[in-house]
Short mmCIF file of C-alpha atoms in Angstrom, two decimals:
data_model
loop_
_atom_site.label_atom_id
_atom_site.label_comp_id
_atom_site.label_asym_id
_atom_site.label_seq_id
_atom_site.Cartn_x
_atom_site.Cartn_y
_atom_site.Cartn_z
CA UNK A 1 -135.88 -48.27 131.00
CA UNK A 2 -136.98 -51.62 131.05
CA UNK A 3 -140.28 -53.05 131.88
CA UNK A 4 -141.51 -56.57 133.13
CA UNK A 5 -144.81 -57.94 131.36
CA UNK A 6 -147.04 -60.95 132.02
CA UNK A 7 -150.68 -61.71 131.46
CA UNK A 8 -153.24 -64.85 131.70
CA UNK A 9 -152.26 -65.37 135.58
CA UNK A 10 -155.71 -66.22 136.61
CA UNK A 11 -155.48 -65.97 139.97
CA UNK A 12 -158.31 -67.95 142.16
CA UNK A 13 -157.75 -67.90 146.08
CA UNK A 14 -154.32 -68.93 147.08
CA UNK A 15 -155.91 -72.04 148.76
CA UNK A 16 -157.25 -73.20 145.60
CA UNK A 17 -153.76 -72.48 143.56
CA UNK A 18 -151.06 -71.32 145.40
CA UNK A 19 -148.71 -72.13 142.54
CA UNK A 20 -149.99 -68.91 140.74
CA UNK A 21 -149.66 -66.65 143.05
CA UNK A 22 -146.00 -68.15 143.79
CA UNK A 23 -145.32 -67.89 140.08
CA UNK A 24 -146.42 -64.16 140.31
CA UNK A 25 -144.15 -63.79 143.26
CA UNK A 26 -141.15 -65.02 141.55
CA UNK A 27 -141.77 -62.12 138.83
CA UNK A 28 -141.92 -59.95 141.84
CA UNK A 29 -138.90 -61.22 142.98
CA UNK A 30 -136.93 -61.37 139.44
CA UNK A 31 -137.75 -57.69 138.96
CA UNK A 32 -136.23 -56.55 142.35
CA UNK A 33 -133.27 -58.46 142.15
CA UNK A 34 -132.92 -57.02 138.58
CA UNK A 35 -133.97 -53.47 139.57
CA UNK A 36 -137.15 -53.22 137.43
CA UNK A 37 -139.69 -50.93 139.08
CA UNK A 38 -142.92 -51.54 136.64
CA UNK A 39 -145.00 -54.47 135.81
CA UNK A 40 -147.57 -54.59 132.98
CA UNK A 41 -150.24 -57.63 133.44
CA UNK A 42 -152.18 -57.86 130.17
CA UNK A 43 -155.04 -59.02 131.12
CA UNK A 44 -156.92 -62.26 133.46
CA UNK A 45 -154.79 -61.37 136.47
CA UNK A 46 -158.04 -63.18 137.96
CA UNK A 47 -160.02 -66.18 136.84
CA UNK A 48 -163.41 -65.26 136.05
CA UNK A 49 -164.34 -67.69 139.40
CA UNK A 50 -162.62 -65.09 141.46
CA UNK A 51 -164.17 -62.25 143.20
CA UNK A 52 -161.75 -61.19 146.05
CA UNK A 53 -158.98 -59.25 145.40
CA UNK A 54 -157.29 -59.09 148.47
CA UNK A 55 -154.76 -61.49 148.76
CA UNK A 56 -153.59 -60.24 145.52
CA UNK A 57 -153.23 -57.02 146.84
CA UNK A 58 -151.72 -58.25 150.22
CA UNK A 59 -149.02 -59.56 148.17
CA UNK A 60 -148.48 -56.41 146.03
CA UNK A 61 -149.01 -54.37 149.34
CA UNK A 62 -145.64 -56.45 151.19
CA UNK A 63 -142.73 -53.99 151.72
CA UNK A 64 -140.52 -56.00 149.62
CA UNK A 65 -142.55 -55.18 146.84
CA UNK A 66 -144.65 -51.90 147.21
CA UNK A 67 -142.32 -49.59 145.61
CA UNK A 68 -143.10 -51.57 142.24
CA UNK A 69 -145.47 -49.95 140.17
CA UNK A 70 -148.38 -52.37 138.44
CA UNK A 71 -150.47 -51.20 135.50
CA UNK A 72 -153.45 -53.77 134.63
CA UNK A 73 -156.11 -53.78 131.97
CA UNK A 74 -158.64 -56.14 132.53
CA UNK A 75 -158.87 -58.88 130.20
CA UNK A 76 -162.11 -61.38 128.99
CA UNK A 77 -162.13 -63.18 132.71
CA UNK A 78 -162.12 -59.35 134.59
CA UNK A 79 -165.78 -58.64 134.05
CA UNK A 80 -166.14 -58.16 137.94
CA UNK A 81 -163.54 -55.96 137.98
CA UNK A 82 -163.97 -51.78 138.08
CA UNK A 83 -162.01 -48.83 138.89
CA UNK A 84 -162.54 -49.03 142.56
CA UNK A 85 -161.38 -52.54 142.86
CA UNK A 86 -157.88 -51.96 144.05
CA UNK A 87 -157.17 -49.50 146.81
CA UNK A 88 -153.10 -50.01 146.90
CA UNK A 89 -150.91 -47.26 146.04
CA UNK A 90 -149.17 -48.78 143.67
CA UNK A 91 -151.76 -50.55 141.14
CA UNK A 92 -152.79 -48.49 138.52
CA UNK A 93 -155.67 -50.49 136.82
CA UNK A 94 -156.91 -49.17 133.63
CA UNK A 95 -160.57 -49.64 132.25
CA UNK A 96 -160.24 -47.52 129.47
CA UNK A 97 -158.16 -46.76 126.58
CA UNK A 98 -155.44 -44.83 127.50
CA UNK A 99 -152.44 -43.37 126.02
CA UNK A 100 -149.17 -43.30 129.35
CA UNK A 101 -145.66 -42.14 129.15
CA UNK A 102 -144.27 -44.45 131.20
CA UNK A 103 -140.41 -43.77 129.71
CA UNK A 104 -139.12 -40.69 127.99
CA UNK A 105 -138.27 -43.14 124.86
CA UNK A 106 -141.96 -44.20 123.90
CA UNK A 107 -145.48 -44.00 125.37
CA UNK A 108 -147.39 -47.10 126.08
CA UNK A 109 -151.17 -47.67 124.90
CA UNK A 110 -153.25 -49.39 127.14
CA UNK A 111 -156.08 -50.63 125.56
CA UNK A 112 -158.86 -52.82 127.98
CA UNK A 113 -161.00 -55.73 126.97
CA UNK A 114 -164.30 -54.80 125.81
CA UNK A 115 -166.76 -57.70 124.52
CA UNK A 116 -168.24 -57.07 120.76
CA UNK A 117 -165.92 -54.60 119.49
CA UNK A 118 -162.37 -55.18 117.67
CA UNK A 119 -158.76 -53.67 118.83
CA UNK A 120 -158.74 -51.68 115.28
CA UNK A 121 -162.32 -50.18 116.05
CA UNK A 122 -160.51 -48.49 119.29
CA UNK A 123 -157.60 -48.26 117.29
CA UNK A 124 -159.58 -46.07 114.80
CA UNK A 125 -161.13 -43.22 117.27
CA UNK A 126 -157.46 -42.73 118.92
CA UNK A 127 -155.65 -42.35 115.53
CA UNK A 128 -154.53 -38.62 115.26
CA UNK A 129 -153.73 -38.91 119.53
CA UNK A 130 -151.23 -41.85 117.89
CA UNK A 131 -149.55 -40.03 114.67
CA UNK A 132 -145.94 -39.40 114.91
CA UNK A 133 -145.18 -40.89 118.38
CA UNK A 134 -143.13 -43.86 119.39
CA UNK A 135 -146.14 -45.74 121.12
CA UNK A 136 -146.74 -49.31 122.60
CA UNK A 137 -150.06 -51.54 122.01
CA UNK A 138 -151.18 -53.58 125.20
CA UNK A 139 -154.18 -55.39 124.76
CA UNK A 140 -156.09 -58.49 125.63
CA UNK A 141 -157.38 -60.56 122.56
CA UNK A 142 -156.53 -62.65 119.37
CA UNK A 143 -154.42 -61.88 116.47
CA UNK A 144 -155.97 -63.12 113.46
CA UNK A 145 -153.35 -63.43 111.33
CA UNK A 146 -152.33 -66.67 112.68
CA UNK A 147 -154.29 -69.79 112.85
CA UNK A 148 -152.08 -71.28 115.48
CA UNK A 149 -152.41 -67.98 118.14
CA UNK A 150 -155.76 -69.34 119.35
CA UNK A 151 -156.95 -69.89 123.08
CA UNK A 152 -158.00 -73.65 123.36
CA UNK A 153 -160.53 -72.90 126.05
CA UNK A 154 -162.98 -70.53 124.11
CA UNK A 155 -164.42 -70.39 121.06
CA UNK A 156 -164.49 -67.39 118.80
CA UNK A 157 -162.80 -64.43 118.81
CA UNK A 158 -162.26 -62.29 121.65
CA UNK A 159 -161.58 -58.22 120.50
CA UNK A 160 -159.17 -59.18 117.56
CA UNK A 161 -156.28 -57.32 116.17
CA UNK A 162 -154.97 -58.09 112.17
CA UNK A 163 -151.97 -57.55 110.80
CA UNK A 164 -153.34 -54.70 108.55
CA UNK A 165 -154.48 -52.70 111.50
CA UNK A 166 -150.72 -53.07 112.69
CA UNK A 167 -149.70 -51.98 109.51
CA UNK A 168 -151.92 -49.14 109.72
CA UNK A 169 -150.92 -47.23 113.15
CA UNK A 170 -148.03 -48.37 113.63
CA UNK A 171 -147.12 -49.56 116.59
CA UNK A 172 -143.32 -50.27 117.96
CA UNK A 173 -144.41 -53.79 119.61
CA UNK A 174 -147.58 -55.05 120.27
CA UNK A 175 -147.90 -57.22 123.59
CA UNK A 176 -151.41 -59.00 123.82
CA UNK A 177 -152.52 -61.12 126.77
CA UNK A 178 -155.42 -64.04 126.16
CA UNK A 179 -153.50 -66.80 124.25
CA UNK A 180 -151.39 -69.22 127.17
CA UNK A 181 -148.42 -69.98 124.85
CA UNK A 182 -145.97 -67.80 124.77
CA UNK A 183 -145.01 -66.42 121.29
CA UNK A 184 -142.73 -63.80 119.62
CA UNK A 185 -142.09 -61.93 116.33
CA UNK A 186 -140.62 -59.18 115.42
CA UNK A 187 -143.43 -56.69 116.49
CA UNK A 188 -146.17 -59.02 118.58
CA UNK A 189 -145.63 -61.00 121.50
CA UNK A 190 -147.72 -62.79 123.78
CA UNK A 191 -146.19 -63.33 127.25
CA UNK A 192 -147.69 -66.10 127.97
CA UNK A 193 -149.58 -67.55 131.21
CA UNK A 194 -146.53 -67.64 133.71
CA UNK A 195 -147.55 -70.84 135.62
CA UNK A 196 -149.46 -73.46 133.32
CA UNK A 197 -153.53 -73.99 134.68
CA UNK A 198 -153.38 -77.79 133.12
CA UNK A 199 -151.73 -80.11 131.11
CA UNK A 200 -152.52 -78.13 127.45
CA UNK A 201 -149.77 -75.44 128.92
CA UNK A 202 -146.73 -76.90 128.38
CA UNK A 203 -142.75 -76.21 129.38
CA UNK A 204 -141.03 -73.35 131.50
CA UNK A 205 -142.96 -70.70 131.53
CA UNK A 206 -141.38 -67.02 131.52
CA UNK A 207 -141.98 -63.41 131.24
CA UNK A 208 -141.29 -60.35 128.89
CA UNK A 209 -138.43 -58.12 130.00
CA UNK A 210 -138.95 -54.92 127.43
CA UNK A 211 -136.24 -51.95 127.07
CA UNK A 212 -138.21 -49.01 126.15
CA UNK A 213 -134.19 -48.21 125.22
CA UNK A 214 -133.26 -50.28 122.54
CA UNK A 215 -137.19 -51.62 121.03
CA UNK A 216 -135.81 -55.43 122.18
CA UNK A 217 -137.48 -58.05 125.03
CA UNK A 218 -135.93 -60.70 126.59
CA UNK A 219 -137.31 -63.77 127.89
CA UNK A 220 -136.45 -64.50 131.80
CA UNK A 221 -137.49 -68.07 133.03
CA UNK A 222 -140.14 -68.41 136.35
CA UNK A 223 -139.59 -70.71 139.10
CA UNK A 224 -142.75 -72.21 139.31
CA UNK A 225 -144.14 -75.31 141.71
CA UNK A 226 -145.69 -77.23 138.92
CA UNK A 227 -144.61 -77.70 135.35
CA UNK A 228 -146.32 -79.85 133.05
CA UNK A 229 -145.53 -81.82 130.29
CA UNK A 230 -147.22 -84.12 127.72
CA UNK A 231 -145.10 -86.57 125.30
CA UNK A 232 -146.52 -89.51 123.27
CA UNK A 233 -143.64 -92.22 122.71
CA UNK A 234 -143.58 -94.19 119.34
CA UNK A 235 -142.57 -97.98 120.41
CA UNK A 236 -141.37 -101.07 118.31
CA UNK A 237 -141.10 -104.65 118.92
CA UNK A 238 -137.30 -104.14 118.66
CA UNK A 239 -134.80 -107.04 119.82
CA UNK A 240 -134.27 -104.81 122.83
CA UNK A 241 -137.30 -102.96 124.11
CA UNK A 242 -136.17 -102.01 127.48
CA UNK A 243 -133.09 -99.71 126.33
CA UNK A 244 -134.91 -98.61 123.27
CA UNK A 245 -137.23 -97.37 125.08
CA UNK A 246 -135.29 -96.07 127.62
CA UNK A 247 -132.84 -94.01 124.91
CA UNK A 248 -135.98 -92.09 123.95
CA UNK A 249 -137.05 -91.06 126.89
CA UNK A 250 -133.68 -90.06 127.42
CA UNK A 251 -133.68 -87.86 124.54
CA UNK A 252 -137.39 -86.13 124.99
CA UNK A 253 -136.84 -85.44 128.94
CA UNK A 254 -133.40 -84.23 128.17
CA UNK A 255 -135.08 -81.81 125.78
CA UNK A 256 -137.42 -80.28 128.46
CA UNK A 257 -134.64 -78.93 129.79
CA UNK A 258 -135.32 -79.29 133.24
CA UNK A 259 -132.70 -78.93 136.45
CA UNK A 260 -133.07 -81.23 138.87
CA UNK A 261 -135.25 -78.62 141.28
CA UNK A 262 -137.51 -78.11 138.54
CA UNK A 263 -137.74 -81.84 137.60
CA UNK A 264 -139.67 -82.24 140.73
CA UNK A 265 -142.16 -79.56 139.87
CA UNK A 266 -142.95 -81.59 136.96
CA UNK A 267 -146.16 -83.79 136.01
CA UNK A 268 -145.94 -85.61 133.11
CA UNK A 269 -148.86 -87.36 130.86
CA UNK A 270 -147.31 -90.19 128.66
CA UNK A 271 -149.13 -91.65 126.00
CA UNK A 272 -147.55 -95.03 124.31
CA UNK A 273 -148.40 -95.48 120.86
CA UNK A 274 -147.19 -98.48 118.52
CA UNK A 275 -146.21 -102.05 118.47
CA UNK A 276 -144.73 -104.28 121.39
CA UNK A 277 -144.67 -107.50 122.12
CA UNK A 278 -144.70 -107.02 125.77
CA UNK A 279 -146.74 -103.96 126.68
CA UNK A 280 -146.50 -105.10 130.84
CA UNK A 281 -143.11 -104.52 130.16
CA UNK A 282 -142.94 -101.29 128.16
CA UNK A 283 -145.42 -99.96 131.45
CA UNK A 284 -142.37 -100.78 134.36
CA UNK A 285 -139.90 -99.36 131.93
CA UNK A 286 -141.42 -95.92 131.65
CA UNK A 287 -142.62 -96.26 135.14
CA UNK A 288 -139.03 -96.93 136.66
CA UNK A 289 -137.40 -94.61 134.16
CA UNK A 290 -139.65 -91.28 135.14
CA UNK A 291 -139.34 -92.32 139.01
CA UNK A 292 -135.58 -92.56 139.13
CA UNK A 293 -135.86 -89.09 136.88
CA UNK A 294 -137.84 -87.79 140.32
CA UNK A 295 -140.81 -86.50 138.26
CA UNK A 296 -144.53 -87.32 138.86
CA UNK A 297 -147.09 -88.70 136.32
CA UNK A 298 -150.27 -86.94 136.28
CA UNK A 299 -152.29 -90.42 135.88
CA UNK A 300 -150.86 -93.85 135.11
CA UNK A 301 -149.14 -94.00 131.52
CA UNK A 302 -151.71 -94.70 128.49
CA UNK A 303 -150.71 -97.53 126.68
CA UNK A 304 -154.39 -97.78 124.79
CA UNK A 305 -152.72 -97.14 121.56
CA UNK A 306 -149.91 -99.95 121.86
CA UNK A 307 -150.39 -103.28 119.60
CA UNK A 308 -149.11 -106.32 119.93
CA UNK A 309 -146.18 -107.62 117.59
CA UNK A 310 -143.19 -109.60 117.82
CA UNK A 311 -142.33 -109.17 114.32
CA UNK A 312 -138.56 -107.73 114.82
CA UNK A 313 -137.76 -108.06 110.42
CA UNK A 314 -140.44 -105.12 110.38
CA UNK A 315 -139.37 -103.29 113.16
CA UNK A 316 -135.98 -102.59 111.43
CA UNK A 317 -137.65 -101.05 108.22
CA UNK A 318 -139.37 -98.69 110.96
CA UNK A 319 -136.40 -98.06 112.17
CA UNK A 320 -135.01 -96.99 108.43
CA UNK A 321 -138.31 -95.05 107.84
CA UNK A 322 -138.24 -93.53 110.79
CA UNK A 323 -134.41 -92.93 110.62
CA UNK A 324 -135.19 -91.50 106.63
CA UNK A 325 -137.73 -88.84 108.34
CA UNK A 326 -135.05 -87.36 110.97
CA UNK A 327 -132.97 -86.88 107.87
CA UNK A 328 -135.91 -84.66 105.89
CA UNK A 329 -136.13 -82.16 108.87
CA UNK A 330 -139.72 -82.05 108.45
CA UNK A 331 -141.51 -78.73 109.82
CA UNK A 332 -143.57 -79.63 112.95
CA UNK A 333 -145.92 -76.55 113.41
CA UNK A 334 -149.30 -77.16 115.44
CA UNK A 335 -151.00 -77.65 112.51
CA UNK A 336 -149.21 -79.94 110.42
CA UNK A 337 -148.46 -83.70 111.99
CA UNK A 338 -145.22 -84.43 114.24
CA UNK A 339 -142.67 -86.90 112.74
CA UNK A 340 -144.37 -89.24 115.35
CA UNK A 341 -147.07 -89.29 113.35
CA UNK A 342 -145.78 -89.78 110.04
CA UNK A 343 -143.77 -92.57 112.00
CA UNK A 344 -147.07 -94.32 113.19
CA UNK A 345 -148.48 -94.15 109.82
CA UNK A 346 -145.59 -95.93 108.06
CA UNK A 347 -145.66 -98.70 110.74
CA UNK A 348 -149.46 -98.82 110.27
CA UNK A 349 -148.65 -99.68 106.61
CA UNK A 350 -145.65 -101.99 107.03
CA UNK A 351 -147.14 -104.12 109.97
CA UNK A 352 -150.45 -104.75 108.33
CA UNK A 353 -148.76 -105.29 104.56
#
């Protein structure tokens, strides 16, 4: 069997942010065309500013879609939310732990958000209901084994799971709503938010397709009205700026990966770091460039960070730094600096030698 899963949709009113609800539709859509019957939403199907949940259910409760089944835990931006919120057939919405057989392969544990406590403290008081079954974890929270899992918006920890206490019980996959980026390993995954609330949420977003069959998920793309994007562009005072600059934004748009449909869902942020000697010029390049592209800038590109130089002798030993750091395939995690970075830094150095 498989199973479609999603979390982090925060859902206002469809007046507010119709793209969310659209980007839930399209996962509605997706799983009928693909014959997939149940959805799991991990958590936040609502913002914590919402308090209606009727044109949720209006869409649920459309005859295209009301033969799909919908389990939901509630996750840290649900606290309005109780058994008796939904009345349509077809939601099953979970406020406690609870252990479901929703395949004849494995059984699927459903574990709610609950302030102050830890996943491994629920964990703990369903252990021997847990022994010697093929079972599922679905939570809402943070995994603390990872220093780059962790939810930009709030502080803290919200009901945390460790590596240990997967370790300990055993789980077949663990999918966790409350971090926005979507991630995978071989037992945890976070699905991601499927349409991006601001700029921070970066890309295509997608969904979890799991088959309770063979243990393995697959990643299906959503059609969504607004993808963002956020790239900051390394310049040099080069002989020729214009299609220097125009090469690499070549090369980083290509790498998006966009169609030309989804292209004009996008909006971009650009920040412009380095030297110039014409920074009026290096503005109507990108500005032409992302136009005939058909994508939309957020706000006007930020050039704060551009100096002025003419000095082209020290723009080609950039260029040989820069062309040295390609070569040394340098990791780029969150939490170590991008090759722009180290880039900036060695022009820093040369032009002020």
């Amino acid at each position: 069997m498989r199973i479609a899963i999603t979390a982090d949709v925060h859902l206002t009113s469809y007046k507010k942010n119709p793209e969310r609800y659209n980007a839930l539709e399209n996962i509605l859509v997706q799983m009928v065309e693909d014959n997939i019957r149940k959805l799991i939403i991990a958590g936040d199907l609502f913002d914590s500013s919402c308090d209606n949940p009727g044109e949720f259910e209006n869409l649920i409760d459309n005859e295209k879609y009301n033969h799909l089944i919908i389990y939901i835990i509630p996750g840290n931006h649900d606290p309005a939310l109780s058994r008796g919120t939904f009345t349509s057939h077809n939601i099953h919405f979970l406020t406690n732990p609870e252990l479901i057989n929703l395949s004849e392969d494995v059984s699927f544990f459903f574990l709610p958000y609950s302030a102050g406590t830890t996943q491994g403290q629920v964990l703990a008081a369903f252990q021997k209901e847990l022994e010697n079954k093929s079972w599922i974890l679905v939570a809402h929270g943070d995994y603390r084994a990872s220093t780059n899992l962790r939810n930009p918006y709030e502080a803290g920890y919200y009901m945390p799971l460790s590596r240990r206490e997967i370790h300990m019980y055993h789980p077949l996959k663990v999918f966790l709503g409350h971090i926005h980026v979507p991630f995978d390993s071989d037992l945890l995954h976070y699905p991601g938010s499927p349409c991006g609330v601001d700029i921070s949420e970066k890309g295509i977003r997608s969904f979890i397709i799991y088959d309770t069959n063979t243990n393995k998920i697959k990643r299906q793309s959503i059609r969504t009205d607004v993808i963002y994007f956020q790239e900051t562009l390394t310049v040099l005072p080069v002989e020729d700026e214009v299609n220097y600059l125009r090469d690499l934004l070549e090369r980083r748009i290509s790498a998006w990966g966009l169609d030309e449909e989804q292209k004009q869902a996008c909006r971009a942020r650009i920040i412009v770091q380095g030297y110039s000697n014409n920074r009026q010029l290096v503005l109507q390049t990108i500005t032409d460039y992302v136009t005939q592209e058909n994508i939309s800038l957020l706000e006007p590109v930020d050039l704060s960070k551009v100096k002025i130089s003419d000095d082209v002798m020290r723009a080609d030993i950039v260029l040989l730094v820069q062309e040295r750091l390609y070569e040394m395939c340098l990791s780029e995690n969150e939490d170590e600096p991008t090759i722009d970075d180290y880039i900036l830094s060695a022009m820093n150095q040369i032009y002020r030698g």
